[in-house]
PDB file of C-alpha atoms and ligand atoms in Angstrom:
ATOM      1  CA  MET A   1      -6.758 -13.915   7.273  1.00 75.00           C
ATOM      2  CA  ALA A   2      -4.216 -11.987   5.226  1.00 84.00           C
ATOM      3  CA  ARG A   3      -0.718 -11.354   6.607  1.00 94.00           C
ATOM      4  CA  ILE A   4       0.411  -7.758   6.362  1.00 98.00           C
ATOM      5  CA  GLY A   5       4.044  -6.671   6.468  1.00 98.00           C
ATOM      6  CA  VAL A   6       4.817  -3.166   7.693  1.00 98.00           C
ATOM      7  CA  LEU A   7       8.123  -1.713   6.529  1.00 98.00           C
ATOM      8  CA  ALA A   8       9.882  -1.159   9.854  1.00 98.00           C
ATOM      9  CA  LEU A   9      13.073   0.702   8.985  1.00 97.00           C
ATOM     10  CA  GLN A  10      12.042   4.155  10.158  1.00 96.00           C
ATOM     11  CA  GLY A  11       8.912   6.157  10.917  1.00 96.00           C
ATOM     12  CA  ASP A  12       5.669   5.196  12.616  1.00 95.00           C
ATOM     13  CA  PHE A  13       5.446   1.510  11.748  1.00 98.00           C
ATOM     14  CA  ARG A  14       4.465   0.567  15.337  1.00 98.00           C
ATOM     15  CA  GLU A  15       1.214   2.524  15.066  1.00 98.00           C
ATOM     16  CA  HIS A  16       0.331   0.727  11.811  1.00 98.00           C
ATOM     17  CA  ILE A  17       1.064  -2.687  13.346  1.00 98.00           C
ATOM     18  CA  GLY A  18      -1.131  -1.750  16.326  1.00 98.00           C
ATOM     19  CA  ALA A  19      -4.005  -0.609  14.080  1.00 98.00           C
ATOM     20  CA  LEU A  20      -3.876  -3.808  12.003  1.00 98.00           C
ATOM     21  CA  ARG A  21      -3.828  -6.014  15.104  1.00 97.00           C
ATOM     22  CA  ARG A  22      -6.792  -4.139  16.584  1.00 97.00           C
ATOM     23  CA  LEU A  23      -8.662  -5.194  13.445  1.00 96.00           C
ATOM     24  CA  GLY A  24      -7.660  -8.820  14.078  1.00 96.00           C
ATOM     25  CA  ALA A  25      -5.145  -8.929  11.197  1.00 96.00           C
ATOM     26  CA  GLU A  26      -1.742 -10.602  11.315  1.00 97.00           C
ATOM     27  CA  ALA A  27       0.852  -7.836  11.137  1.00 98.00           C
ATOM     28  CA  HIS A  28       4.636  -8.254  10.995  1.00 97.00           C
ATOM     29  CA  PRO A  29       7.530  -5.815  10.818  1.00 98.00           C
ATOM     30  CA  VAL A  30       9.551  -6.039   7.576  1.00 98.00           C
ATOM     31  CA  ARG A  31      13.263  -5.349   7.923  1.00 96.00           C
ATOM     32  CA  LEU A  32      14.920  -8.002   5.788  1.00 95.00           C
ATOM     33  CA  PRO A  33      14.155  -9.278   2.278  1.00 96.00           C
ATOM     34  CA  GLN A  34      12.982 -12.634   3.676  1.00 96.00           C
ATOM     35  CA  ASP A  35      10.358 -10.836   5.783  1.00 96.00           C
ATOM     36  CA  LEU A  36       8.610 -10.062   2.482  1.00 95.00           C
ATOM     37  CA  GLU A  37       8.290 -13.672   1.416  1.00 91.00           C
ATOM     38  CA  ARG A  38       5.060 -14.607   3.129  1.00 89.00           C
ATOM     39  CA  VAL A  39       3.134 -11.356   3.175  1.00 96.00           C
ATOM     40  CA  ASP A  40      -0.108 -10.673   1.314  1.00 95.00           C
ATOM     41  CA  GLY A  41       0.205  -6.923   1.577  1.00 98.00           C
ATOM     42  CA  VAL A  42       2.680  -4.248   2.671  1.00 98.00           C
ATOM     43  CA  ILE A  43       2.351  -0.878   4.362  1.00 98.00           C
ATOM     44  CA  ILE A  44       5.060   1.740   3.904  1.00 98.00           C
ATOM     45  CA  PRO A  45       4.636   4.125   6.843  1.00 98.00           C
ATOM     46  CA  GLY A  46       5.129   7.832   7.297  1.00 97.00           C
ATOM     47  CA  GLY A  47       8.496   9.121   8.414  1.00 96.00           C
ATOM     48  CA  GLU A  48      11.134  10.659   6.194  1.00 95.00           C
ATOM     49  CA  SER A  49      11.161   9.391   2.625  1.00 95.00           C
ATOM     50  CA  THR A  50      14.829  10.258   2.043  1.00 93.00           C
ATOM     51  CA  VAL A  51      15.975   8.289   5.103  1.00 94.00           C
ATOM     52  CA  MET A  52      13.589   5.391   4.500  1.00 96.00           C
ATOM     53  CA  GLY A  53      14.683   5.146   0.857  1.00 94.00           C
ATOM     54  CA  LYS A  54      18.359   4.986   1.839  1.00 94.00           C
ATOM     55  CA  LEU A  55      17.647   2.359   4.496  1.00 96.00           C
ATOM     56  CA  MET A  56      15.658   0.296   1.964  1.00 96.00           C
ATOM     57  CA  VAL A  57      18.766   0.201  -0.200  1.00 96.00           C
ATOM     58  CA  ALA A  58      21.066  -0.521   2.773  1.00 96.00           C
ATOM     59  CA  TYR A  59      18.845  -3.453   3.840  1.00 96.00           C
ATOM     60  CA  ALA A  60      18.575  -4.704   0.218  1.00 96.00           C
ATOM     61  CA  LEU A  61      14.792  -4.319   0.402  1.00 96.00           C
ATOM     62  CA  ASP A  62      14.250  -1.900  -2.469  1.00 96.00           C
ATOM     63  CA  GLN A  63      14.586  -4.355  -5.365  1.00 96.00           C
ATOM     64  CA  PRO A  64      12.563  -7.256  -3.842  1.00 96.00           C
ATOM     65  CA  LEU A  65       9.882  -4.748  -2.851  1.00 96.00           C
ATOM     66  CA  ARG A  66       9.764  -3.259  -6.370  1.00 96.00           C
ATOM     67  CA  GLU A  67       9.441  -6.763  -7.838  1.00 96.00           C
ATOM     68  CA  ARG A  68       6.662  -7.849  -5.467  1.00 96.00           C
ATOM     69  CA  ILE A  69       4.748  -4.617  -6.100  1.00 97.00           C
ATOM     70  CA  GLN A  70       5.162  -5.061  -9.850  1.00 95.00           C
ATOM     71  CA  ALA A  71       3.802  -8.612  -9.469  1.00 95.00           C
ATOM     72  CA  GLY A  72       0.637  -7.213  -7.847  1.00 96.00           C
ATOM     73  CA  LEU A  73       1.362  -7.130  -4.099  1.00 97.00           C
ATOM     74  CA  PRO A  74      -1.211  -4.852  -2.431  1.00 98.00           C
ATOM     75  CA  THR A  75       0.787  -1.949  -1.023  1.00 98.00           C
ATOM     76  CA  TRP A  76      -0.282   1.120   0.918  1.00 98.00           C
ATOM     77  CA  GLY A  77       1.990   4.121   1.348  1.00 98.00           C
ATOM     78  CA  THR A  78       1.143   6.769   3.952  1.00 98.00           C
ATOM     79  CA  CYS A  79       2.811  10.187   3.723  1.00 97.00           C
ATOM     80  CA  ALA A  80       6.536   9.407   3.222  1.00 96.00           C
ATOM     81  CA  GLY A  81       5.368   5.963   2.010  1.00 97.00           C
ATOM     82  CA  LEU A  82       3.201   7.667  -0.625  1.00 98.00           C
ATOM     83  CA  ILE A  83       6.257   9.606  -1.824  1.00 97.00           C
ATOM     84  CA  LEU A  84       8.227   6.357  -2.134  1.00 96.00           C
ATOM     85  CA  LEU A  85       5.415   4.767  -4.182  1.00 97.00           C
ATOM     86  CA  ALA A  86       5.029   7.656  -6.632  1.00 96.00           C
ATOM     87  CA  ARG A  87       6.245   7.402 -10.212  1.00 94.00           C
ATOM     88  CA  ALA A  88       7.458  10.982 -10.027  1.00 91.00           C
ATOM     89  CA  THR A  89       8.301  13.449  -7.282  1.00 89.00           C
ATOM     90  CA  ASP A  90       8.655  17.152  -8.006  1.00 87.00           C
ATOM     91  CA  ASN A  91      11.235  17.780  -5.367  1.00 82.00           C
ATOM     92  CA  ALA A  92      12.910  14.509  -4.478  1.00 75.00           C
ATOM     93  CA  LEU A  93      16.439  14.945  -3.188  1.00 75.00           C
ATOM     94  CA  LEU A  94      19.034  14.143  -5.801  1.00 72.00           C
ATOM     95  CA  GLY A  95      19.575  10.384  -5.837  1.00 77.00           C
ATOM     96  CA  GLN A  96      16.711   9.748  -3.395  1.00 82.00           C
ATOM     97  CA  PRO A  97      15.751   6.064  -3.895  1.00 87.00           C
ATOM     98  CA  LEU A  98      12.078   5.654  -4.886  1.00 88.00           C
ATOM     99  CA  LEU A  99       9.905   2.632  -5.688  1.00 94.00           C
ATOM    100  CA  ALA A 100       8.165   4.410  -8.591  1.00 92.00           C
ATOM    101  CA  ALA A 101       5.119   2.115  -8.658  1.00 96.00           C
ATOM    102  CA  MET A 102       2.036   4.355  -8.775  1.00 97.00           C
ATOM    103  CA  ASP A 103       1.141   6.500 -11.734  1.00 97.00           C
ATOM    104  CA  ILE A 104       1.084   9.727  -9.744  1.00 97.00           C
ATOM    105  CA  ARG A 105       3.261  12.805  -9.382  1.00 96.00           C
ATOM    106  CA  VAL A 106       3.683  14.083  -5.836  1.00 96.00           C
ATOM    107  CA  CYS A 107       5.101  17.221  -4.287  1.00 94.00           C
ATOM    108  CA  ARG A 108       6.990  16.712  -1.012  1.00 93.00           C
ATOM    109  CA  ASN A 109       6.191  19.044   1.897  1.00 92.00           C
ATOM    110  CA  ALA A 110       3.451  20.588  -0.267  1.00 93.00           C
ATOM    111  CA  PHE A 111       1.779  22.581   2.486  1.00 90.00           C
ATOM    112  CA  GLY A 112       4.646  24.886   3.374  1.00 80.00           C
ATOM    113  CA  ALA A 113       5.800  26.234   6.709  1.00 69.00           C
ATOM    114  CA  GLN A 114       2.471  27.783   7.771  1.00 63.00           C
ATOM    115  CA  ARG A 115       0.463  24.624   7.482  1.00 70.00           C
ATOM    116  CA  GLU A 116       3.199  22.026   7.768  1.00 82.00           C
ATOM    117  CA  SER A 117       0.991  20.078  10.129  1.00 91.00           C
ATOM    118  CA  PHE A 118      -2.784  20.348  10.288  1.00 94.00           C
ATOM    119  CA  GLU A 119      -5.903  18.278  10.826  1.00 96.00           C
ATOM    120  CA  THR A 120      -9.102  18.309   8.852  1.00 97.00           C
ATOM    121  CA  ASP A 121     -12.233  16.290   8.164  1.00 98.00           C
ATOM    122  CA  LEU A 122     -12.201  14.671   4.741  1.00 98.00           C
ATOM    123  CA  ARG A 123     -15.029  13.363   2.650  1.00 98.00           C
ATOM    124  CA  VAL A 124     -14.019   9.858   1.550  1.00 98.00           C
ATOM    125  CA  PRO A 125     -16.958   8.240  -0.281  1.00 98.00           C
ATOM    126  CA  ALA A 126     -15.124   4.865  -0.429  1.00 97.00           C
ATOM    127  CA  LEU A 127     -15.308   4.731   3.394  1.00 98.00           C
ATOM    128  CA  GLY A 128     -18.962   5.757   3.727  1.00 97.00           C
ATOM    129  CA  ASP A 129     -20.754   8.956   4.707  1.00 97.00           C
ATOM    130  CA  GLN A 130     -18.989   9.636   8.007  1.00 97.00           C
ATOM    131  CA  PRO A 131     -16.161  12.213   7.482  1.00 98.00           C
ATOM    132  CA  TYR A 132     -12.628  10.925   8.044  1.00 98.00           C
ATOM    133  CA  HIS A 133     -10.551  12.987  10.473  1.00 98.00           C
ATOM    134  CA  ALA A 134      -7.118  13.240   8.844  1.00 98.00           C
ATOM    135  CA  VAL A 135      -3.800  14.310  10.370  1.00 97.00           C
ATOM    136  CA  PHE A 136      -1.258  15.844   7.972  1.00 96.00           C
ATOM    137  CA  ILE A 137       2.388  16.078   9.089  1.00 95.00           C
ATOM    138  CA  ARG A 138       4.727  17.750   6.574  1.00 94.00           C
ATOM    139  CA  ALA A 139       2.580  15.998   4.032  1.00 96.00           C
ATOM    140  CA  PRO A 140       2.961  15.633   0.289  1.00 96.00           C
ATOM    141  CA  SER A 141       0.163  16.413  -2.166  1.00 96.00           C
ATOM    142  CA  VAL A 142      -0.658  14.465  -5.299  1.00 98.00           C
ATOM    143  CA  ASP A 143      -0.392  16.892  -8.203  1.00 97.00           C
ATOM    144  CA  GLU A 144      -1.069  14.584 -11.130  1.00 97.00           C
ATOM    145  CA  VAL A 145      -2.753  11.197 -11.516  1.00 98.00           C
ATOM    146  CA  GLY A 146      -2.665   8.785 -14.448  1.00 97.00           C
ATOM    147  CA  THR A 147      -5.835   7.417 -16.058  1.00 96.00           C
ATOM    148  CA  GLY A 148      -5.820   4.212 -13.976  1.00 96.00           C
ATOM    149  CA  VAL A 149      -5.750   6.094 -10.697  1.00 98.00           C
ATOM    150  CA  GLU A 150      -8.894   6.692  -8.655  1.00 98.00           C
ATOM    151  CA  VAL A 151      -8.996   9.819  -6.476  1.00 98.00           C
ATOM    152  CA  LEU A 152     -10.403   8.825  -3.050  1.00 98.00           C
ATOM    153  CA  ALA A 153     -10.192  12.193  -1.301  1.00 98.00           C
ATOM    154  CA  ARG A 154      -9.339  15.850  -1.824  1.00 98.00           C
ATOM    155  CA  LEU A 155      -8.897  18.792   0.495  1.00 97.00           C
ATOM    156  CA  GLU A 156     -11.296  21.717   0.060  1.00 96.00           C
ATOM    157  CA  SER A 157      -8.427  23.496  -1.722  1.00 94.00           C
ATOM    158  CA  GLY A 158      -8.626  20.788  -4.402  1.00 96.00           C
ATOM    159  CA  HIS A 159      -5.353  19.062  -3.428  1.00 97.00           C
ATOM    160  CA  ILE A 160      -5.600  15.291  -3.936  1.00 98.00           C
ATOM    161  CA  VAL A 161      -4.689  13.467  -0.714  1.00 98.00           C
ATOM    162  CA  ALA A 162      -5.843   9.843  -1.155  1.00 98.00           C
ATOM    163  CA  VAL A 163      -5.547   7.670  -4.259  1.00 98.00           C
ATOM    164  CA  ARG A 164      -5.965   4.083  -5.347  1.00 98.00           C
ATOM    165  CA  GLN A 165      -4.559   2.277  -8.382  1.00 98.00           C
ATOM    166  CA  GLY A 166      -5.752  -1.336  -8.351  1.00 97.00           C
ATOM    167  CA  PRO A 167      -4.050  -2.970  -5.336  1.00 97.00           C
ATOM    168  CA  LEU A 168      -2.014   0.173  -4.575  1.00 98.00           C
ATOM    169  CA  LEU A 169      -3.268   2.694  -2.046  1.00 98.00           C
ATOM    170  CA  GLY A 170      -1.749   6.046  -1.128  1.00 98.00           C
ATOM    171  CA  THR A 171      -2.673   8.575   1.547  1.00 98.00           C
ATOM    172  CA  ALA A 172      -0.877  11.862   2.191  1.00 98.00           C
ATOM    173  CA  PHE A 173      -2.022  11.838   5.843  1.00 97.00           C
ATOM    174  CA  HIS A 174      -1.580   9.463   8.815  1.00 97.00           C
ATOM    175  CA  PRO A 175      -4.562   7.119   9.426  1.00 97.00           C
ATOM    176  CA  GLU A 176      -2.493   5.182  11.996  1.00 95.00           C
ATOM    177  CA  VAL A 177      -2.554   7.996  14.566  1.00 95.00           C
ATOM    178  CA  THR A 178      -6.268   8.721  14.940  1.00 93.00           C
ATOM    179  CA  GLY A 179      -7.924   5.495  16.051  1.00 92.00           C
ATOM    180  CA  ASP A 180     -10.335   5.573  13.085  1.00 97.00           C
ATOM    181  CA  LEU A 181      -9.518   2.193  11.569  1.00 98.00           C
ATOM    182  CA  ARG A 182     -11.572   2.537   8.376  1.00 98.00           C
ATOM    183  CA  PHE A 183      -8.569   3.063   6.080  1.00 98.00           C
ATOM    184  CA  HIS A 184      -6.808   0.033   7.570  1.00 98.00           C
ATOM    185  CA  ALA A 185     -10.007  -1.992   7.116  1.00 98.00           C
ATOM    186  CA  TYR A 186     -10.237  -0.731   3.528  1.00 98.00           C
ATOM    187  CA  PHE A 187      -6.645  -1.861   2.837  1.00 98.00           C
ATOM    188  CA  LEU A 188      -7.332  -5.253   4.452  1.00 97.00           C
ATOM    189  CA  GLY A 189     -10.286  -5.580   2.070  1.00 97.00           C
ATOM    190  CA  ILE A 190      -7.921  -4.964  -0.882  1.00 97.00           C
ATOM    191  CA  THR A 191      -5.421  -7.574   0.395  1.00 96.00           C
ATOM    192  CA  GLN A 192      -8.117 -10.138   1.100  1.00 90.00           C
ATOM    193  CA  GLY A 193      -9.535  -9.679  -2.400  1.00 83.00           C
ATOM    194  CA  ALA A 194      -6.058 -10.172  -3.917  1.00 83.00           C
ATOM    195  CA  HIS A 195      -5.345 -13.145  -1.599  1.00 75.00           C
ATOM    196  CA  ALA A 196      -8.626 -14.867  -2.531  1.00 78.00           C
ATOM    197  CA  ALA A 197      -7.979 -14.292  -6.247  1.00 79.00           C
ATOM    198  CA  ALA A 198      -4.486 -15.857  -5.975  1.00 76.00           C
ATOM    199  CA  HIS A 199      -5.443 -18.992  -3.970  1.00 72.00           C
TER     200      HIS A 199
HETATM  201  N1  LIG B   1       8.036  15.285   4.589  1.00 73.66           N
HETATM  202  C1  LIG B   1       8.357  13.897   4.717  1.00 73.66           C
HETATM  203  C2  LIG B   1       9.120  13.360   3.506  1.00 73.66           C
HETATM  204  O1  LIG B   1       9.428  14.061   2.612  1.00 73.66           O
HETATM  205  C3  LIG B   1       7.114  13.063   4.921  1.00 73.66           C
HETATM  206  C4  LIG B   1       6.494  13.376   6.269  1.00 73.66           C
HETATM  207  C5  LIG B   1       5.717  12.267   6.871  1.00 73.66           C
HETATM  208  O2  LIG B   1       5.799  11.100   6.465  1.00 73.66           O
HETATM  209  N2  LIG B   1       4.961  12.603   7.893  1.00 73.66           N
HETATM  210  O3  LIG B   1       9.427  12.211   3.458  1.00 73.66           O
END
């Protein structure tokens, strides 16, 4: 069974750890660089990307995380985590630390005051026919994807809200709050594939 680290500096890491454990996976909070050593995959949760980025630097996690991701560590960013993974952010705060790993451009808080938080059913073919009920909380949208990036889901408006680039997964919404564990199972599948290939 793969071991998954959940970045536990800020945001809703507890919900991710709970979801992974319900699926029978080993899940551990990551707060220090050494917590990264024995993980087969990492989740960067939702929260506030500016705060989480600063804390990553304060805890000396940003560089080791960048290096592991560059070396192929399966990593899933949800909401703020997706912003941290993006190569480019339209409206990052000046000096906001980013991991810049996925070939995507995102827009923070893309859905404006009216629809800052909303829920909707998404069609996600990678998860099967059953729609995926998605919760968006001051979510980003993905405005541009590179050629190696697969679009997993869009809103009816056309906004891209779930992407995959090899072992990297990004969702603009919060799969850890709904009880539908299919995205967590999908990520475990990615980590188990990478784990089996490496051992
Ligand atoms: N708007 C937040 C940010 O910019 C993300 C919100 C979330 O993770 N729910 O980081």
